[in-house]
């Protein structure tokens, strides 16, 4: 507390007011603020978690029950078995995993080429970035038409309401992100090791597969996590393109919340709790790379 | 092989993006100039600009555009202020800071449609606890119908978005703050700067570029607001909470006016492109330098 930078950091920190040299209002205000924010963050989460273990009576009681006297797991069983829960989880898991693999494979190779050979230069990089700016609603109608009417006619494949249809689309929407993250990563990675491997008789492809990829593993892991989370939480495309067979978790949840007007809140909460597990684990995993991932490398974290 | 490998490596990624964005965009351009309406039959006669005009004739479309603008601006403004304060509060280490950091980023990994869902659960009368909580702070018994009473339904929507995205601002601004070298504060201290002065003249100018990047990314995303509306209000009551994305979704997938919806999507995308281009050009200088 006595060193100069510490003290001035505090000045930058909470707008500190020193009264009588002892009592620091700034410090108190700071922790009160954090406390209030934590409450704001936790209350809706708590309410959802507690709703998932409430019986129907407790859910509909007025005044609301803060904690059920007889917690039940019936909502979980219901959500998973009767209301598309398992199906949704399975679909979401498969779709998110395959999307992640595809986006990482295509994205890292493209990013590698762009970073090492300056392929396409600035323009290609910005073209990838510009894909992120496009509102999904702008392409959803033509993609719906393409999937539902023309894909069979033209290519002989069914894309509407299939996992493969969503996987293709999610890969495209996750790619700009992966490319940008990995582009930034490869650029700050020294090229000497790959060059040494080339001198030793490796081909470029071998240098990429055996040297560059393993070295870039930390970057790849976080790019993969972001691709996974995107596919795990996406709603609009899944709602329009995957209505009965390729139901994902968000679509299953939206169905419970909106179509039955309040009757399935326990089940919806239960499924939400289940769906949070992988998301939170991945969140913890990528925390270190969070800033770079969220801003496509514009800010170094 | 080695000579062409740079192109071989890039091609698959470029092709799949072209296949699923450029092609649909071209196709949708055609759709927006013909009659493409599942309620009117299988023929697609050329109708010129009718689809575009139809949107502008609809007061709901115009209202949805304005709502999108003020929704995004107010959401991002609140998220910015909260995120900034939180970053300042969390800058110096203290016990339990790591655990809190993990907690704070959780909302970023939850599907927005789910966030809307459990905010609905939270405020739904009489089973949600929002009114009860409000009664503790506010004198008397509060019985607000959060899903019907203006301005409360807007406030709930904004709070839900703020709940989800404040961590985004927080984490980016925190990174910006942490990157400011201590020596600058030492220098300011030696020059006799008061805490407020060193905040105004050292912290703010140095963190500003990062703040602008965060605001840019958030504004671009907030303008596409859809999921929370879908699960929290379904655009209602009436059309009071339609955003442009929600309006277009309704046109396309509830009424099957695909031509009109596509035309609207094109106009919306052009508007968004102008705004994003302006923002990105002006604010994302560091990105450009990296490229």
PDB file of C-alpha atoms in Angstrom, chain A residues 1 4-13 24 30-31 33-34 37-38 40-45 47-48 51 59-62 64 66 106 109-110 112-113 117-119 122 124 126-129 131-146 149-150 154 168-169 172 175 180 183 187 203-205 208 229 233 235-236 239-240 243 250 253-254 257-259 261 265 269 272 276 279 283-284 286-287 290-291 294-296 298-299, chain B residues 1-2 5-7 9-10 12-14 16-18 20-21 23-25 27-28 31 36 38 82 85-86 88-92 94 100-111 113-114 117-122 124 126-129 132-133 136 159 163 166-168 171-172 175 177-178 180 182 185-186 189 195 198-199 203 213 217 220-221 224 226-227 230-231 234 245 248-249 252-253 258 261-262 265 268-269 272 276 286-288 290-291:
ATOM      1  CA  UNK A   1       0.000   0.000   0.000  1.00  0.00           C
ATOM      2  CA  UNK A   4       4.252   4.885  -5.143  1.00  0.00           C
ATOM      3  CA  UNK A   5       2.794   2.944  -8.062  1.00  0.00           C
ATOM      4  CA  UNK A   6       0.371   1.141  -5.770  1.00  0.00           C
ATOM      5  CA  UNK A   7      -0.877   4.388  -4.436  1.00  0.00           C
ATOM      6  CA  UNK A   8      -1.324   6.003  -7.804  1.00  0.00           C
ATOM      7  CA  UNK A   9      -2.914   2.838  -9.186  1.00  0.00           C
ATOM      8  CA  UNK A  10      -5.482   3.340  -6.527  1.00  0.00           C
ATOM      9  CA  UNK A  11      -5.981   6.861  -7.765  1.00  0.00           C
ATOM     10  CA  UNK A  12      -6.737   5.397 -11.135  1.00  0.00           C
ATOM     11  CA  UNK A  13      -8.787   2.684  -9.521  1.00  0.00           C
ATOM     12  CA  UNK A  24     -10.792   5.504   2.856  1.00  0.00           C
ATOM     13  CA  UNK A  30     -15.211  -0.045  -4.435  1.00  0.00           C
ATOM     14  CA  UNK A  31     -16.241  -3.185  -2.591  1.00  0.00           C
ATOM     15  CA  UNK A  33     -19.965  -1.640  -5.979  1.00  0.00           C
ATOM     16  CA  UNK A  34     -18.442  -5.064  -6.603  1.00  0.00           C
ATOM     17  CA  UNK A  37     -22.739  -6.162  -9.148  1.00  0.00           C
ATOM     18  CA  UNK A  38     -22.238  -9.711  -7.889  1.00  0.00           C
ATOM     19  CA  UNK A  40     -27.112  -8.372  -9.844  1.00  0.00           C
ATOM     20  CA  UNK A  41     -25.237 -11.147 -11.621  1.00  0.00           C
ATOM     21  CA  UNK A  42     -26.225 -13.949  -9.299  1.00  0.00           C
ATOM     22  CA  UNK A  43     -29.895 -13.203  -8.630  1.00  0.00           C
ATOM     23  CA  UNK A  44     -31.283 -14.256 -12.030  1.00  0.00           C
ATOM     24  CA  UNK A  45     -28.912 -17.247 -12.081  1.00  0.00           C
ATOM     25  CA  UNK A  47     -33.652 -17.888  -9.477  1.00  0.00           C
ATOM     26  CA  UNK A  48     -33.206 -20.105 -12.505  1.00  0.00           C
ATOM     27  CA  UNK A  51     -36.662 -22.991 -10.216  1.00  0.00           C
ATOM     28  CA  UNK A  59     -43.117 -22.575  -8.994  1.00  0.00           C
ATOM     29  CA  UNK A  60     -46.611 -21.135  -9.107  1.00  0.00           C
ATOM     30  CA  UNK A  61     -46.860 -19.956  -5.526  1.00  0.00           C
ATOM     31  CA  UNK A  62     -47.578 -16.351  -4.690  1.00  0.00           C
ATOM     32  CA  UNK A  64     -42.668 -16.638  -4.593  1.00  0.00           C
ATOM     33  CA  UNK A  66     -37.112 -18.499  -2.262  1.00  0.00           C
ATOM     34  CA  UNK A 106      -9.928 -24.552 -42.322  1.00  0.00           C
ATOM     35  CA  UNK A 109      -4.548 -23.362 -42.513  1.00  0.00           C
ATOM     36  CA  UNK A 110      -5.896 -20.185 -44.102  1.00  0.00           C
ATOM     37  CA  UNK A 112      -1.108 -19.787 -41.598  1.00  0.00           C
ATOM     38  CA  UNK A 113      -0.904 -19.043 -45.282  1.00  0.00           C
ATOM     39  CA  UNK A 117       3.124 -15.892 -47.170  1.00  0.00           C
ATOM     40  CA  UNK A 118       1.013 -12.764 -46.812  1.00  0.00           C
ATOM     41  CA  UNK A 119      -1.500 -14.476 -49.110  1.00  0.00           C
ATOM     42  CA  UNK A 122      -4.602  -6.893 -46.234  1.00  0.00           C
ATOM     43  CA  UNK A 124      -8.221 -10.997 -47.711  1.00  0.00           C
ATOM     44  CA  UNK A 126     -10.384  -7.636 -44.051  1.00  0.00           C
ATOM     45  CA  UNK A 127     -12.711  -9.622 -46.223  1.00  0.00           C
ATOM     46  CA  UNK A 128     -12.784 -12.316 -43.553  1.00  0.00           C
ATOM     47  CA  UNK A 129     -13.324  -9.704 -40.873  1.00  0.00           C
ATOM     48  CA  UNK A 131     -18.117 -11.331 -42.634  1.00  0.00           C
ATOM     49  CA  UNK A 132     -18.547 -10.761 -38.934  1.00  0.00           C
ATOM     50  CA  UNK A 133     -20.232  -7.405 -39.552  1.00  0.00           C
ATOM     51  CA  UNK A 134     -22.988  -8.937 -41.649  1.00  0.00           C
ATOM     52  CA  UNK A 135     -26.285  -9.295 -39.781  1.00  0.00           C
ATOM     53  CA  UNK A 136     -27.453 -12.940 -39.803  1.00  0.00           C
ATOM     54  CA  UNK A 137     -30.973 -11.781 -40.578  1.00  0.00           C
ATOM     55  CA  UNK A 138     -29.710 -10.540 -43.979  1.00  0.00           C
ATOM     56  CA  UNK A 139     -28.799 -14.008 -45.208  1.00  0.00           C
ATOM     57  CA  UNK A 140     -31.267 -16.121 -43.280  1.00  0.00           C
ATOM     58  CA  UNK A 141     -34.109 -15.892 -45.793  1.00  0.00           C
ATOM     59  CA  UNK A 142     -32.036 -16.856 -48.857  1.00  0.00           C
ATOM     60  CA  UNK A 143     -30.330 -19.605 -46.880  1.00  0.00           C
ATOM     61  CA  UNK A 144     -33.699 -20.879 -45.766  1.00  0.00           C
ATOM     62  CA  UNK A 145     -34.857 -20.922 -49.381  1.00  0.00           C
ATOM     63  CA  UNK A 146     -31.628 -22.551 -50.519  1.00  0.00           C
ATOM     64  CA  UNK A 149     -36.211 -25.738 -51.819  1.00  0.00           C
ATOM     65  CA  UNK A 150     -33.081 -25.772 -53.936  1.00  0.00           C
ATOM     66  CA  UNK A 154     -29.597 -28.719 -57.473  1.00  0.00           C
ATOM     67  CA  UNK A 168     -21.955 -25.911 -42.688  1.00  0.00           C
ATOM     68  CA  UNK A 169     -23.510 -22.614 -41.734  1.00  0.00           C
ATOM     69  CA  UNK A 172     -18.893 -20.262 -42.109  1.00  0.00           C
ATOM     70  CA  UNK A 175     -14.464 -18.961 -39.606  1.00  0.00           C
ATOM     71  CA  UNK A 180      -8.439 -13.611 -37.317  1.00  0.00           C
ATOM     72  CA  UNK A 183      -3.689 -14.952 -38.047  1.00  0.00           C
ATOM     73  CA  UNK A 187       2.222 -13.571 -36.954  1.00  0.00           C
ATOM     74  CA  UNK A 203       7.816 -30.019 -47.160  1.00  0.00           C
ATOM     75  CA  UNK A 204       5.768 -26.943 -46.320  1.00  0.00           C
ATOM     76  CA  UNK A 205       2.811 -29.107 -45.421  1.00  0.00           C
ATOM     77  CA  UNK A 208       2.769 -26.802 -40.910  1.00  0.00           C
ATOM     78  CA  UNK A 229     -19.315 -21.586 -27.744  1.00  0.00           C
ATOM     79  CA  UNK A 233     -25.313 -20.702 -28.090  1.00  0.00           C
ATOM     80  CA  UNK A 235     -30.247 -19.406 -31.872  1.00  0.00           C
ATOM     81  CA  UNK A 236     -31.598 -17.627 -34.964  1.00  0.00           C
ATOM     82  CA  UNK A 239     -34.648 -21.839 -34.945  1.00  0.00           C
ATOM     83  CA  UNK A 240     -35.285 -21.265 -38.649  1.00  0.00           C
ATOM     84  CA  UNK A 243     -37.234 -27.118 -36.303  1.00  0.00           C
ATOM     85  CA  UNK A 250     -31.386 -23.096 -27.434  1.00  0.00           C
ATOM     86  CA  UNK A 253     -35.364 -24.097 -24.535  1.00  0.00           C
ATOM     87  CA  UNK A 254     -37.094 -21.396 -26.530  1.00  0.00           C
ATOM     88  CA  UNK A 257     -40.352 -20.977 -22.638  1.00  0.00           C
ATOM     89  CA  UNK A 258     -42.484 -19.490 -25.353  1.00  0.00           C
ATOM     90  CA  UNK A 259     -44.992 -22.009 -26.600  1.00  0.00           C
ATOM     91  CA  UNK A 261     -46.667 -19.803 -21.663  1.00  0.00           C
ATOM     92  CA  UNK A 265     -40.429 -23.078 -16.556  1.00  0.00           C
ATOM     93  CA  UNK A 269     -34.585 -24.046 -16.052  1.00  0.00           C
ATOM     94  CA  UNK A 272     -30.560 -24.432 -18.938  1.00  0.00           C
ATOM     95  CA  UNK A 276     -24.460 -24.180 -18.778  1.00  0.00           C
ATOM     96  CA  UNK A 279     -20.190 -23.375 -21.551  1.00  0.00           C
ATOM     97  CA  UNK A 283     -15.267 -20.136 -20.319  1.00  0.00           C
ATOM     98  CA  UNK A 284     -12.836 -20.931 -17.564  1.00  0.00           C
ATOM     99  CA  UNK A 286     -10.317 -19.626 -22.401  1.00  0.00           C
ATOM    100  CA  UNK A 287     -10.294 -16.935 -19.764  1.00  0.00           C
ATOM    101  CA  UNK A 290     -10.758 -13.951 -23.581  1.00  0.00           C
ATOM    102  CA  UNK A 291      -9.866 -10.404 -24.542  1.00  0.00           C
ATOM    103  CA  UNK A 294     -13.690 -11.250 -28.027  1.00  0.00           C
ATOM    104  CA  UNK A 295     -12.112  -8.464 -30.036  1.00  0.00           C
ATOM    105  CA  UNK A 296     -10.690 -10.616 -32.833  1.00  0.00           C
ATOM    106  CA  UNK A 298      -7.731  -5.990 -31.868  1.00  0.00           C
ATOM    107  CA  UNK A 299      -6.746  -5.715 -28.216  1.00  0.00           C
TER     108      UNK A 299
ATOM    109  CA  UNK B   1       3.344 -28.630 -54.462  1.00  0.00           C
ATOM    110  CA  UNK B   2       5.251 -26.222 -52.290  1.00  0.00           C
ATOM    111  CA  UNK B   5       0.624 -24.433 -51.134  1.00  0.00           C
ATOM    112  CA  UNK B   6      -0.131 -20.901 -50.006  1.00  0.00           C
ATOM    113  CA  UNK B   7      -3.188 -20.896 -52.250  1.00  0.00           C
ATOM    114  CA  UNK B   9      -4.214 -23.580 -47.744  1.00  0.00           C
ATOM    115  CA  UNK B  10      -6.459 -20.550 -48.170  1.00  0.00           C
ATOM    116  CA  UNK B  12     -11.132 -24.162 -48.722  1.00  0.00           C
ATOM    117  CA  UNK B  13     -11.892 -21.441 -46.190  1.00  0.00           C
ATOM    118  CA  UNK B  14     -12.542 -18.851 -48.886  1.00  0.00           C
ATOM    119  CA  UNK B  16     -16.993 -22.242 -48.069  1.00  0.00           C
ATOM    120  CA  UNK B  17     -17.497 -18.636 -47.001  1.00  0.00           C
ATOM    121  CA  UNK B  18     -18.299 -17.611 -50.564  1.00  0.00           C
ATOM    122  CA  UNK B  20     -22.710 -19.676 -47.938  1.00  0.00           C
ATOM    123  CA  UNK B  21     -22.581 -15.883 -47.918  1.00  0.00           C
ATOM    124  CA  UNK B  23     -24.196 -16.836 -53.103  1.00  0.00           C
ATOM    125  CA  UNK B  24     -27.144 -16.316 -50.728  1.00  0.00           C
ATOM    126  CA  UNK B  25     -26.622 -12.571 -50.932  1.00  0.00           C
ATOM    127  CA  UNK B  27     -29.827 -14.895 -54.609  1.00  0.00           C
ATOM    128  CA  UNK B  28     -31.521 -12.668 -52.063  1.00  0.00           C
ATOM    129  CA  UNK B  31     -35.717 -12.362 -54.308  1.00  0.00           C
ATOM    130  CA  UNK B  36     -41.738 -14.167 -53.423  1.00  0.00           C
ATOM    131  CA  UNK B  38     -45.730 -18.176 -49.904  1.00  0.00           C
ATOM    132  CA  UNK B  82     -20.816  -0.231 -15.653  1.00  0.00           C
ATOM    133  CA  UNK B  85     -16.511   1.232 -13.117  1.00  0.00           C
ATOM    134  CA  UNK B  86     -16.166  -2.490 -12.611  1.00  0.00           C
ATOM    135  CA  UNK B  88     -11.565   0.267 -12.172  1.00  0.00           C
ATOM    136  CA  UNK B  89     -12.825  -1.506  -9.071  1.00  0.00           C
ATOM    137  CA  UNK B  90     -11.218  -4.796 -10.067  1.00  0.00           C
ATOM    138  CA  UNK B  91      -7.900  -3.398 -11.251  1.00  0.00           C
ATOM    139  CA  UNK B  92      -5.926  -3.784  -8.038  1.00  0.00           C
ATOM    140  CA  UNK B  94      -7.392  -8.452  -3.634  1.00  0.00           C
ATOM    141  CA  UNK B 100     -14.781 -13.166  -9.112  1.00  0.00           C
ATOM    142  CA  UNK B 101     -13.249 -12.825 -12.556  1.00  0.00           C
ATOM    143  CA  UNK B 102     -14.460 -16.302 -13.440  1.00  0.00           C
ATOM    144  CA  UNK B 103     -17.931 -15.470 -12.150  1.00  0.00           C
ATOM    145  CA  UNK B 104     -18.077 -12.205 -14.061  1.00  0.00           C
ATOM    146  CA  UNK B 105     -17.424 -13.751 -17.463  1.00  0.00           C
ATOM    147  CA  UNK B 106     -20.040 -16.488 -17.186  1.00  0.00           C
ATOM    148  CA  UNK B 107     -22.820 -14.460 -18.909  1.00  0.00           C
ATOM    149  CA  UNK B 108     -20.717 -14.303 -22.067  1.00  0.00           C
ATOM    150  CA  UNK B 109     -21.062 -18.043 -22.519  1.00  0.00           C
ATOM    151  CA  UNK B 110     -24.811 -18.286 -22.124  1.00  0.00           C
ATOM    152  CA  UNK B 111     -27.106 -18.253 -25.129  1.00  0.00           C
ATOM    153  CA  UNK B 113     -32.174 -16.606 -25.886  1.00  0.00           C
ATOM    154  CA  UNK B 114     -31.690 -18.323 -22.534  1.00  0.00           C
ATOM    155  CA  UNK B 117     -35.849 -16.720 -20.852  1.00  0.00           C
ATOM    156  CA  UNK B 118     -34.692 -16.504 -17.303  1.00  0.00           C
ATOM    157  CA  UNK B 119     -35.218 -12.781 -17.091  1.00  0.00           C
ATOM    158  CA  UNK B 120     -38.778 -13.494 -18.095  1.00  0.00           C
ATOM    159  CA  UNK B 121     -38.924 -16.010 -15.281  1.00  0.00           C
ATOM    160  CA  UNK B 122     -37.458 -13.430 -12.946  1.00  0.00           C
ATOM    161  CA  UNK B 124     -43.108 -12.672 -14.506  1.00  0.00           C
ATOM    162  CA  UNK B 126     -46.797 -13.035  -9.693  1.00  0.00           C
ATOM    163  CA  UNK B 127     -44.326 -15.926  -9.636  1.00  0.00           C
ATOM    164  CA  UNK B 128     -41.098 -14.024 -10.285  1.00  0.00           C
ATOM    165  CA  UNK B 129     -39.259 -12.247  -7.497  1.00  0.00           C
ATOM    166  CA  UNK B 132     -40.846  -8.649  -4.217  1.00  0.00           C
ATOM    167  CA  UNK B 133     -37.307  -7.310  -4.507  1.00  0.00           C
ATOM    168  CA  UNK B 136     -37.985  -4.115  -0.309  1.00  0.00           C
ATOM    169  CA  UNK B 159     -31.269  -4.839 -18.131  1.00  0.00           C
ATOM    170  CA  UNK B 163     -26.585  -8.363 -17.634  1.00  0.00           C
ATOM    171  CA  UNK B 166     -21.355  -5.752 -19.309  1.00  0.00           C
ATOM    172  CA  UNK B 167     -18.675  -8.437 -18.780  1.00  0.00           C
ATOM    173  CA  UNK B 168     -17.572  -7.879 -22.376  1.00  0.00           C
ATOM    174  CA  UNK B 171     -12.884  -7.529 -19.555  1.00  0.00           C
ATOM    175  CA  UNK B 172     -11.666  -5.430 -22.476  1.00  0.00           C
ATOM    176  CA  UNK B 175      -7.022  -5.310 -20.247  1.00  0.00           C
ATOM    177  CA  UNK B 177      -6.157  -0.425 -17.894  1.00  0.00           C
ATOM    178  CA  UNK B 178      -3.668  -3.122 -16.957  1.00  0.00           C
ATOM    179  CA  UNK B 180      -0.913   1.305 -18.797  1.00  0.00           C
ATOM    180  CA  UNK B 182       3.158   2.202 -13.825  1.00  0.00           C
ATOM    181  CA  UNK B 185       1.541   7.171 -12.751  1.00  0.00           C
ATOM    182  CA  UNK B 186       4.839   7.598 -10.939  1.00  0.00           C
ATOM    183  CA  UNK B 189       2.689  11.555  -8.868  1.00  0.00           C
ATOM    184  CA  UNK B 195      -5.721  11.229  -7.964  1.00  0.00           C
ATOM    185  CA  UNK B 198      -4.015  11.445 -12.935  1.00  0.00           C
ATOM    186  CA  UNK B 199      -7.263   9.638 -13.767  1.00  0.00           C
ATOM    187  CA  UNK B 203      -5.814   6.866 -17.385  1.00  0.00           C
ATOM    188  CA  UNK B 213     -12.861  -0.834 -29.840  1.00  0.00           C
ATOM    189  CA  UNK B 217     -17.897  -4.323 -31.354  1.00  0.00           C
ATOM    190  CA  UNK B 220     -22.395  -3.710 -34.172  1.00  0.00           C
ATOM    191  CA  UNK B 221     -23.773  -6.648 -32.192  1.00  0.00           C
ATOM    192  CA  UNK B 224     -28.669  -7.101 -34.480  1.00  0.00           C
ATOM    193  CA  UNK B 226     -33.022 -10.545 -31.727  1.00  0.00           C
ATOM    194  CA  UNK B 227     -32.668 -13.438 -29.301  1.00  0.00           C
ATOM    195  CA  UNK B 230     -37.688 -13.538 -28.968  1.00  0.00           C
ATOM    196  CA  UNK B 231     -37.656 -15.188 -25.577  1.00  0.00           C
ATOM    197  CA  UNK B 234     -41.865 -11.943 -28.456  1.00  0.00           C
ATOM    198  CA  UNK B 245     -34.117  -8.027 -36.822  1.00  0.00           C
ATOM    199  CA  UNK B 248     -37.659  -9.033 -40.494  1.00  0.00           C
ATOM    200  CA  UNK B 249     -37.912 -12.439 -38.857  1.00  0.00           C
ATOM    201  CA  UNK B 252     -40.103 -13.847 -43.351  1.00  0.00           C
ATOM    202  CA  UNK B 253     -41.069 -16.679 -41.064  1.00  0.00           C
ATOM    203  CA  UNK B 258     -40.128 -13.521 -48.101  1.00  0.00           C
ATOM    204  CA  UNK B 261     -38.462  -9.498 -45.668  1.00  0.00           C
ATOM    205  CA  UNK B 262     -35.453  -9.908 -47.932  1.00  0.00           C
ATOM    206  CA  UNK B 265     -32.892  -7.185 -44.799  1.00  0.00           C
ATOM    207  CA  UNK B 268     -30.970  -2.929 -42.974  1.00  0.00           C
ATOM    208  CA  UNK B 269     -27.676  -4.483 -44.010  1.00  0.00           C
ATOM    209  CA  UNK B 272     -25.503  -1.325 -40.828  1.00  0.00           C
ATOM    210  CA  UNK B 276     -19.979  -0.279 -39.097  1.00  0.00           C
ATOM    211  CA  UNK B 286      -4.876  -0.807 -34.183  1.00  0.00           C
ATOM    212  CA  UNK B 287      -6.501  -3.589 -36.182  1.00  0.00           C
ATOM    213  CA  UNK B 288      -5.454  -1.967 -39.390  1.00  0.00           C
ATOM    214  CA  UNK B 290      -1.833  -5.263 -37.309  1.00  0.00           C
ATOM    215  CA  UNK B 291      -2.887  -6.285 -40.795  1.00  0.00           C
TER     216      UNK B 291
END
